[in-house]
Coordinates of N, CA and C in Angstrom, one line a residue:
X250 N 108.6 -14.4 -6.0 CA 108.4 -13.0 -5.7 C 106.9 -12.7 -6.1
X251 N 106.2 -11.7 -5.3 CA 105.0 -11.7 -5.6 C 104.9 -10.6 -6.3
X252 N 104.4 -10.7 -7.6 CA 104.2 -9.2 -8.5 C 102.9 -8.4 -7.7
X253 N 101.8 -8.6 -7.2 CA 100.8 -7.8 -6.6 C 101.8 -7.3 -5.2
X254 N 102.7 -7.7 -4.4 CA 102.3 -7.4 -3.1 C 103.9 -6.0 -3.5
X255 N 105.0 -6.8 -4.8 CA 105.8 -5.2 -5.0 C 105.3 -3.7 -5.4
X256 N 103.8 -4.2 -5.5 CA 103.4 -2.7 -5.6 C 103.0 -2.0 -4.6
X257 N 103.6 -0.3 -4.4 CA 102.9 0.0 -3.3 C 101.6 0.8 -3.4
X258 N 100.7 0.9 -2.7 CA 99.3 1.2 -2.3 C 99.0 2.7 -2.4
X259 N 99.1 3.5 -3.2 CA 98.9 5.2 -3.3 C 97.3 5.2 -2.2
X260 N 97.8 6.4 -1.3 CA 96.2 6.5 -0.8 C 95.7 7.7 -1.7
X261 N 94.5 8.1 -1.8 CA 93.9 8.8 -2.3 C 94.3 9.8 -1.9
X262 N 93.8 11.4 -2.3 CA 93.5 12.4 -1.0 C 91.9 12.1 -1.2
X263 N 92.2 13.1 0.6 CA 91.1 12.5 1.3 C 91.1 11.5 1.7
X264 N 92.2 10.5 2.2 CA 91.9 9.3 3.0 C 93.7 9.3 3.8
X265 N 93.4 9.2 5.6 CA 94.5 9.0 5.8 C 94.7 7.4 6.2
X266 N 96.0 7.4 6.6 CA 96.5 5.9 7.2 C 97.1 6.0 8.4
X267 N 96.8 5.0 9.5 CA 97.5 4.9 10.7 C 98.0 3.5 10.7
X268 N 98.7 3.3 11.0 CA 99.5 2.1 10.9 C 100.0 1.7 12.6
X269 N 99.6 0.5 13.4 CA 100.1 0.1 14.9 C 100.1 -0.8 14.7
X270 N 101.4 -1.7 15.2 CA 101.5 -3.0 15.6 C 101.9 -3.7 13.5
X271 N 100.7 -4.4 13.7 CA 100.4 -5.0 12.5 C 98.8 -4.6 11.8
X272 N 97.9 -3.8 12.8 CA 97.3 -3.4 12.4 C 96.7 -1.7 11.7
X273 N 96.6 -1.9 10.4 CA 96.0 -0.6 9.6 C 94.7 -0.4 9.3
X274 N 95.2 1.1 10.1 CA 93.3 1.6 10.0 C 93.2 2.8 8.9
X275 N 92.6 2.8 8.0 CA 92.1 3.5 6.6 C 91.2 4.4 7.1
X276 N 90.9 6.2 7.0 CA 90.1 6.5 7.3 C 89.8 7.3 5.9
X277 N 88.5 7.7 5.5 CA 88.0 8.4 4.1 C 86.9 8.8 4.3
X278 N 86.3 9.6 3.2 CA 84.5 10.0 3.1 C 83.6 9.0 3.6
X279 N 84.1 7.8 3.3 CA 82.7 7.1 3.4 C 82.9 6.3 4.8
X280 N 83.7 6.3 5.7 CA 84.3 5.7 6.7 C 85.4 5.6 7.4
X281 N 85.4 4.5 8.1 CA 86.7 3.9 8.3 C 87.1 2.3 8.6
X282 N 87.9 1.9 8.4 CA 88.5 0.2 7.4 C 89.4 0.0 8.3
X283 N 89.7 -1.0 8.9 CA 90.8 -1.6 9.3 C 91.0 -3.2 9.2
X284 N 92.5 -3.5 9.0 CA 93.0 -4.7 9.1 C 93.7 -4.8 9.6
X285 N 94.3 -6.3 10.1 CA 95.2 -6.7 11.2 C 95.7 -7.6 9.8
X286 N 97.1 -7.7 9.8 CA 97.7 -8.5 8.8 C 98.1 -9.4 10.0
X287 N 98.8 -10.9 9.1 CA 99.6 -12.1 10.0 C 101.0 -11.5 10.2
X288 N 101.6 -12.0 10.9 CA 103.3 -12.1 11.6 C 103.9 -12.1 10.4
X289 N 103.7 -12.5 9.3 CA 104.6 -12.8 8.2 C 105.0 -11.7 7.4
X290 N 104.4 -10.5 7.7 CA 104.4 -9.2 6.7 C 105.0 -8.6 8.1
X291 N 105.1 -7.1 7.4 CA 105.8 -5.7 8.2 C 104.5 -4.7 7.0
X292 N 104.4 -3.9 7.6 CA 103.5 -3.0 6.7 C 103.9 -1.6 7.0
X293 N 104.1 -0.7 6.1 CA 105.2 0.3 6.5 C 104.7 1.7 5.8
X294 N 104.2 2.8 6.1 CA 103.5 4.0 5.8 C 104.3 4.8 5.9
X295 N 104.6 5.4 4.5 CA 105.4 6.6 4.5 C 105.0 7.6 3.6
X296 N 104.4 8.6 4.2 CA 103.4 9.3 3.5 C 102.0 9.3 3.3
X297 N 101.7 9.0 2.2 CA 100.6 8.8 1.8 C 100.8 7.4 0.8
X298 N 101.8 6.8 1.1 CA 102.4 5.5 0.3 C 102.5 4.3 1.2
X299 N 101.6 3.3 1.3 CA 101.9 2.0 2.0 C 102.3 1.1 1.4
X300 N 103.5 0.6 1.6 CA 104.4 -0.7 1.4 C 104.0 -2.0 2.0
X301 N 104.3 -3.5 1.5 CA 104.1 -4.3 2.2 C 105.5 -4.9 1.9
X302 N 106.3 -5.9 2.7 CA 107.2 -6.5 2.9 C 107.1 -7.7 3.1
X303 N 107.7 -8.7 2.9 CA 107.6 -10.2 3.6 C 108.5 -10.4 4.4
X304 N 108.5 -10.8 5.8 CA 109.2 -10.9 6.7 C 110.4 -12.5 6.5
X305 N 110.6 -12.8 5.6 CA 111.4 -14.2 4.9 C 110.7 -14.5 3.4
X306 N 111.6 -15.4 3.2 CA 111.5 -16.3 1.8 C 110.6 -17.4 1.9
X307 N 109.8 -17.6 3.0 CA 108.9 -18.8 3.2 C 107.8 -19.1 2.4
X308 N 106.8 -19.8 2.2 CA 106.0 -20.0 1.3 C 104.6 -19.2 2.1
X309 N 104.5 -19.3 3.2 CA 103.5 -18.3 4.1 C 103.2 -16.9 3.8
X310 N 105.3 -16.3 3.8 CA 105.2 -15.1 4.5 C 104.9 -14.6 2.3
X311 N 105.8 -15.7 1.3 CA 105.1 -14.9 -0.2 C 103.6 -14.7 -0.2
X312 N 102.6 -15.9 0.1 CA 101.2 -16.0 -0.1 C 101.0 -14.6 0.6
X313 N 100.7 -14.5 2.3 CA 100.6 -13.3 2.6 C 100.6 -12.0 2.2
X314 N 102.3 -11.8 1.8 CA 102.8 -10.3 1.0 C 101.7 -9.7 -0.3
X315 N 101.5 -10.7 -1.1 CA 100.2 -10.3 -1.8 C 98.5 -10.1 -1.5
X316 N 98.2 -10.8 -0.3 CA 97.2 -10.9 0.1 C 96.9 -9.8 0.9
X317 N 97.8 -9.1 1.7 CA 97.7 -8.3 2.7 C 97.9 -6.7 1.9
X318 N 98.6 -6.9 0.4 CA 98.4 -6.0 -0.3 C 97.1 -5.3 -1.0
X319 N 96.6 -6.6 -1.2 CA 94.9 -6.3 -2.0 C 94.3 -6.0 -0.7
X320 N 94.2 -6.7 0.7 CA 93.5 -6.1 1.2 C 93.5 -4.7 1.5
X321 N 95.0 -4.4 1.8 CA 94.9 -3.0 2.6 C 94.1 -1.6 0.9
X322 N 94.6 -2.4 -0.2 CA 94.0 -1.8 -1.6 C 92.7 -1.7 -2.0
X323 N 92.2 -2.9 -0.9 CA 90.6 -3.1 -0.7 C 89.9 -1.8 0.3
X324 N 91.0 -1.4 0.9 CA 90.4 -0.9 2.2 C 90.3 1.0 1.5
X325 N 91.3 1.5 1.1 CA 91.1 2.5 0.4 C 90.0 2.6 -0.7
X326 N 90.1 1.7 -1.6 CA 89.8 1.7 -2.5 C 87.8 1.9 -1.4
X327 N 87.3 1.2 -1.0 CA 86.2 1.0 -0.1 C 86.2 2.4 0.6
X328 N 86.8 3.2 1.3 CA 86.5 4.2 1.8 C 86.3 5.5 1.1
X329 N 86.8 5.3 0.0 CA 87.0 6.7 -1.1 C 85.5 6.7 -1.9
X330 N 85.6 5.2 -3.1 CA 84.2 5.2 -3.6 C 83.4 3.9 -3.4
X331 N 83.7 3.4 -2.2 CA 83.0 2.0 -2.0 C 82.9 1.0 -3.3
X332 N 82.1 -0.4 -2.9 CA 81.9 -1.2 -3.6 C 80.3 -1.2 -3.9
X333 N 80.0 -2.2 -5.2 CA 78.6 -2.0 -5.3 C 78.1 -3.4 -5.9
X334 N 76.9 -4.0 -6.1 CA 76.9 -5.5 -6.8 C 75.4 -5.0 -6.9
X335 N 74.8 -5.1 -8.7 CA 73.4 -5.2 -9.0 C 73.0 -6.6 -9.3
X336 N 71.4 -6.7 -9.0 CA 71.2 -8.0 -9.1 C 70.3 -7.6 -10.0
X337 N 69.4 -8.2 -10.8 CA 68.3 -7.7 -11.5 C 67.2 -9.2 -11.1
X338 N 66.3 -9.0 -11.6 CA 64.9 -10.5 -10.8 C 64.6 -10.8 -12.7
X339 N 64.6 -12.0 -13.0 CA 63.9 -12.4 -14.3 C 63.1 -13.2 -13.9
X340 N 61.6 -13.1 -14.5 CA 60.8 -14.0 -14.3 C 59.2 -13.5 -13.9
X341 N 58.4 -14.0 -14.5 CA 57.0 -13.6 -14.4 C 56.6 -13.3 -12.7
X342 N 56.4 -12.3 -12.6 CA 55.9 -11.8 -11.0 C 57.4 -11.9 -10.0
X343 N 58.0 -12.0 -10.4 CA 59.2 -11.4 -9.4 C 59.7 -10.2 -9.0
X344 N 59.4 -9.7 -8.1 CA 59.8 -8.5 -8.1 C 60.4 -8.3 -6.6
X345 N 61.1 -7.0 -6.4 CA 61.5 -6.9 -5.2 C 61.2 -5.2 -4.4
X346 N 61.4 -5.1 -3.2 CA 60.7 -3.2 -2.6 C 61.3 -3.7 -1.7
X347 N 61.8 -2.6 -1.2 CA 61.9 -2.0 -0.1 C 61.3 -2.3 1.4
X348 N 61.0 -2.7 2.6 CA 59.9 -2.4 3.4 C 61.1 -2.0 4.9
X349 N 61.0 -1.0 5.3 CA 61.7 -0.1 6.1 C 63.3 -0.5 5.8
X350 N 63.7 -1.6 6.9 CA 65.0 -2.0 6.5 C 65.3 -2.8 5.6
X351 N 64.2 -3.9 5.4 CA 64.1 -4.7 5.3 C 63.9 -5.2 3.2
X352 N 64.4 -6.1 2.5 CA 64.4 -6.1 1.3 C 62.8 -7.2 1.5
X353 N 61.9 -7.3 1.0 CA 60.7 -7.7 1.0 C 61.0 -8.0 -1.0
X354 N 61.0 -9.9 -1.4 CA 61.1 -10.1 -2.4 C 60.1 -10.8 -2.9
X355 N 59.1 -11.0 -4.0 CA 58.1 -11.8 -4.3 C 59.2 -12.7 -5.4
X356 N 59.0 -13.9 -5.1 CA 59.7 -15.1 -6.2 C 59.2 -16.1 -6.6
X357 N 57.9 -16.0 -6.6 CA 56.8 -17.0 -7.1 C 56.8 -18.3 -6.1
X358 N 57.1 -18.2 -5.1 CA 57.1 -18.8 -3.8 C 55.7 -18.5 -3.7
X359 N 55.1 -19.5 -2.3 CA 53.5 -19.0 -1.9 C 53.8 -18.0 -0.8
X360 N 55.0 -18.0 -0.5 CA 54.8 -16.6 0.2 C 56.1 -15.7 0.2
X361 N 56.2 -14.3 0.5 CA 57.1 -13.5 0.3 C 58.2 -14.2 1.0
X362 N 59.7 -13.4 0.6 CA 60.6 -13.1 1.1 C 60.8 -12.5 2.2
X363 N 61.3 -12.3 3.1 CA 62.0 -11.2 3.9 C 63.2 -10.9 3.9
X364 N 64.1 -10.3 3.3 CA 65.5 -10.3 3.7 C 65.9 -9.4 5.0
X365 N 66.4 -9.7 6.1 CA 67.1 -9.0 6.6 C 68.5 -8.1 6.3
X366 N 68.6 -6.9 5.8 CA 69.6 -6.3 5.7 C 70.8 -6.4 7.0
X367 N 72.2 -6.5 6.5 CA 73.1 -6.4 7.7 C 73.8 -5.2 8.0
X368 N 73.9 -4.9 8.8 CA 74.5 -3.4 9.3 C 75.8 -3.1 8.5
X369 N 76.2 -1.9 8.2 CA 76.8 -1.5 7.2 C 77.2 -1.9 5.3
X370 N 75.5 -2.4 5.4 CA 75.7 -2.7 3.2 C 73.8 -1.4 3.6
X371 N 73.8 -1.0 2.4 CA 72.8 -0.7 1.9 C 72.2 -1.3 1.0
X372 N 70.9 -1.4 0.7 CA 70.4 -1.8 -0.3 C 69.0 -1.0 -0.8
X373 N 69.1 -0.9 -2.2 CA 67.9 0.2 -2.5 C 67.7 -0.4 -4.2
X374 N 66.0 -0.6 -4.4 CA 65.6 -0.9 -5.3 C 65.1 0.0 -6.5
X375 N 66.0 0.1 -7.5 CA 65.6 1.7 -8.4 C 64.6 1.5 -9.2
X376 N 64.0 0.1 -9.9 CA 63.6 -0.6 -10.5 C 62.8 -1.8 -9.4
X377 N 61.3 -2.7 -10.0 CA 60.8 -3.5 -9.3 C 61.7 -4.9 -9.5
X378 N 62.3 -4.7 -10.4 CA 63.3 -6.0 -11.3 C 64.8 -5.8 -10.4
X379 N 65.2 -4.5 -10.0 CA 66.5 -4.1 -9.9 C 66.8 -4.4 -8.3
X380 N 67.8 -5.2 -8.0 CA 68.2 -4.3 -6.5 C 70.2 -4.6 -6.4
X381 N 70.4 -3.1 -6.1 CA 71.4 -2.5 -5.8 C 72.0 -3.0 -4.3
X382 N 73.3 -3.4 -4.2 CA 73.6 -3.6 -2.7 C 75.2 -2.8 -2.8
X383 N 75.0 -1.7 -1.8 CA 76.3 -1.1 -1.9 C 77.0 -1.1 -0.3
X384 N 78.1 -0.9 -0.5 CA 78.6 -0.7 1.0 C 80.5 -0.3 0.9
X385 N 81.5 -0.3 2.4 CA 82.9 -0.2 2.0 C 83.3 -1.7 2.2
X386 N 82.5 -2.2 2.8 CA 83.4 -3.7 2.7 C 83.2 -4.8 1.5
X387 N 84.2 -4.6 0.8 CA 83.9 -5.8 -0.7 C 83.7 -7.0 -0.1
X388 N 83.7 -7.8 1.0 CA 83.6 -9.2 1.1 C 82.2 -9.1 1.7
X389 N 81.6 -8.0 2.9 CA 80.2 -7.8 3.2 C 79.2 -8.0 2.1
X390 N 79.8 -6.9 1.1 CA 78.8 -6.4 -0.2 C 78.5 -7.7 -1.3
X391 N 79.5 -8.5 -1.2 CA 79.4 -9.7 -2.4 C 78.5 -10.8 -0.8
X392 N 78.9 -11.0 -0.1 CA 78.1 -11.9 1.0 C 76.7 -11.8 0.7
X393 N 76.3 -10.2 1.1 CA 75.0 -10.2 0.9 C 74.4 -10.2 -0.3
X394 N 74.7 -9.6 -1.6 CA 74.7 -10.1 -2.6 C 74.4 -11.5 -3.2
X395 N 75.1 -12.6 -2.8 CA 75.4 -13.9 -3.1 C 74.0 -14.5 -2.2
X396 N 73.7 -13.9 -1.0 CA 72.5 -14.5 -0.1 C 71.3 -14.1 -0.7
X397 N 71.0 -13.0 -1.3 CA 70.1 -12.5 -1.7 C 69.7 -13.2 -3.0
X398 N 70.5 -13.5 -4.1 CA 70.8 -14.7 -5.1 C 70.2 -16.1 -4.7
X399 N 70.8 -16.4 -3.4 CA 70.6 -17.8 -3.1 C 69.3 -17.9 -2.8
X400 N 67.8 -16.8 -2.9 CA 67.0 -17.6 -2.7 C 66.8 -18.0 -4.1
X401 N 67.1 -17.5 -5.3 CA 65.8 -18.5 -6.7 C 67.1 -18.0 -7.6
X402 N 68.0 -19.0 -7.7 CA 69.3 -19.2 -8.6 C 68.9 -19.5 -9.9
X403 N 69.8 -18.4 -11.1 CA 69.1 -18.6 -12.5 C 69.2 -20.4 -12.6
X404 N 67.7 -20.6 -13.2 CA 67.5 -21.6 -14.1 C 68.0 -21.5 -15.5
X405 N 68.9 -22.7 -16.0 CA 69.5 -22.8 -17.4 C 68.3 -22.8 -18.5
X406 N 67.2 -23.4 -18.2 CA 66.1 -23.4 -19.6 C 65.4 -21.9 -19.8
X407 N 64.7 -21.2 -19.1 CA 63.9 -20.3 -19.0 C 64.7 -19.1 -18.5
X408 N 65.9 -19.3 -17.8 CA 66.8 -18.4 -17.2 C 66.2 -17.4 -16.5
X409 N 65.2 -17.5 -15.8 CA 64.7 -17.0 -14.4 C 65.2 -17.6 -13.0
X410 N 65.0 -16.1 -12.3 CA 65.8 -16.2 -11.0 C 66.5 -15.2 -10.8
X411 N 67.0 -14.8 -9.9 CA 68.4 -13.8 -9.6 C 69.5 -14.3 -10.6
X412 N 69.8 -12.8 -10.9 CA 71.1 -12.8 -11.2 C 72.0 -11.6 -11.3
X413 N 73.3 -12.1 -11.2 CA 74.3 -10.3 -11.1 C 73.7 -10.1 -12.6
X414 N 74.1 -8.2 -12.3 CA 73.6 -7.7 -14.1 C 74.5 -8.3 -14.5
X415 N 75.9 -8.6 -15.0 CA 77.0 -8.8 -16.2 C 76.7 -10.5 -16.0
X416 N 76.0 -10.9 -15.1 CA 76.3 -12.6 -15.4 C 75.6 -13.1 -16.4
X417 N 76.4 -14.2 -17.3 CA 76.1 -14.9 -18.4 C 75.4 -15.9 -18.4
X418 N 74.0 -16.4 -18.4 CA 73.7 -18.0 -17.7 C 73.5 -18.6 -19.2
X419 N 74.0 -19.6 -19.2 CA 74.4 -20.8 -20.0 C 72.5 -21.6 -20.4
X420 N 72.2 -21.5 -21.2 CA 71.2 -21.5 -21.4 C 71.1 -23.3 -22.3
X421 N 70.2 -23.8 -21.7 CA 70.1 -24.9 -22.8 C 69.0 -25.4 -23.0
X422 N 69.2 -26.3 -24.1 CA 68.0 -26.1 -25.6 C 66.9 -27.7 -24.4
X423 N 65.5 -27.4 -24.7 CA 64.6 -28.1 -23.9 C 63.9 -29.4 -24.5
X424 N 63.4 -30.1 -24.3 CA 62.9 -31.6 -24.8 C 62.8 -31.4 -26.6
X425 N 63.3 -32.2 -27.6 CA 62.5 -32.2 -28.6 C 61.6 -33.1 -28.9
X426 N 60.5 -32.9 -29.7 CA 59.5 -33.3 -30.5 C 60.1 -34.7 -31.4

């Protein structure tokens, strides 16, 4: 039995639910979210309360029942106060700005960065060290996030490079004498 998918999903106020077929659409302040679950679930709105169900005892329809719970949990949760992921830049002359849409990053490359932003994440630099990627979709927001990362991944000796603010890099000790 899945302990995530027996819980049911409180909407906020301020956010309704429509429920067709198998697919749920989330609407809120900051948008609107929809998912299509698999055949294996039933998804069931009563109120302001969505349920998930597993359509049998199979090993499919348990995995599912939980998964389609976090998402539709994902989807509120994303339209009410969205998702957010800071990165910060360590490292002599790294820095990152703004240029119209566009994230424009110096990484001690011989030449800049360009990032192309994707339609629905924002990104805005509060700091030359800092950049902010916010948006409603938590799988969008960590994607871009993770790409923006992948150009100059902390190094373990000097620990320059991108990194999330809370990440810990594992630092280690350099040639001895």
């Amino acid at each position: 039995m899945s302990r995530i998918g027996k819980k049911p999903v409180e909407l906020p106020s301020g956010v309704s639910a429509q429920v067709s077929g198998q697919t749920i659409e989330v609407k809120g302040p900051k948008g609107t979210r929809s998912f299509t679950a698999g055949d294996d679930v039933d998804i069931i709105l009563d109120g302001n309360v969505v349920t998930i169900k597993p359509r049998g005892l199979s090993k499919r329809a348990r995995q599912q029942w939980g998964m389609t719970r976090s998402m539709v949990a994902n989807l509120a949760e994303g339209v009410t106060g969205g998702f957010k992921k800071e990165l910060e830049l360590v490292g002599v002359g790294y820095r990152a700005a703004m240029q119209g849409k566009d994230l424009k990053l110096s990484l001690g490359y011989s030449h800049e960065v360009i990032f192309e932003v994707p339609a629905g994440v924002t990104v805005s630099t509060p700091k030359q060290t800092e950049v902010v990627v916010e948006g409603i979709d938590q799988q969008l927001v960590g994607e871009t996030a993770a790409n923006i990362r992948k150009w100059r991944r902390p190094e373990p000796y000097k620990g320059k490079g991108i990194r999330y603010k809370d990440e810990y890099i594992f630092r280690k000790e350099g040639k001895k004498k």
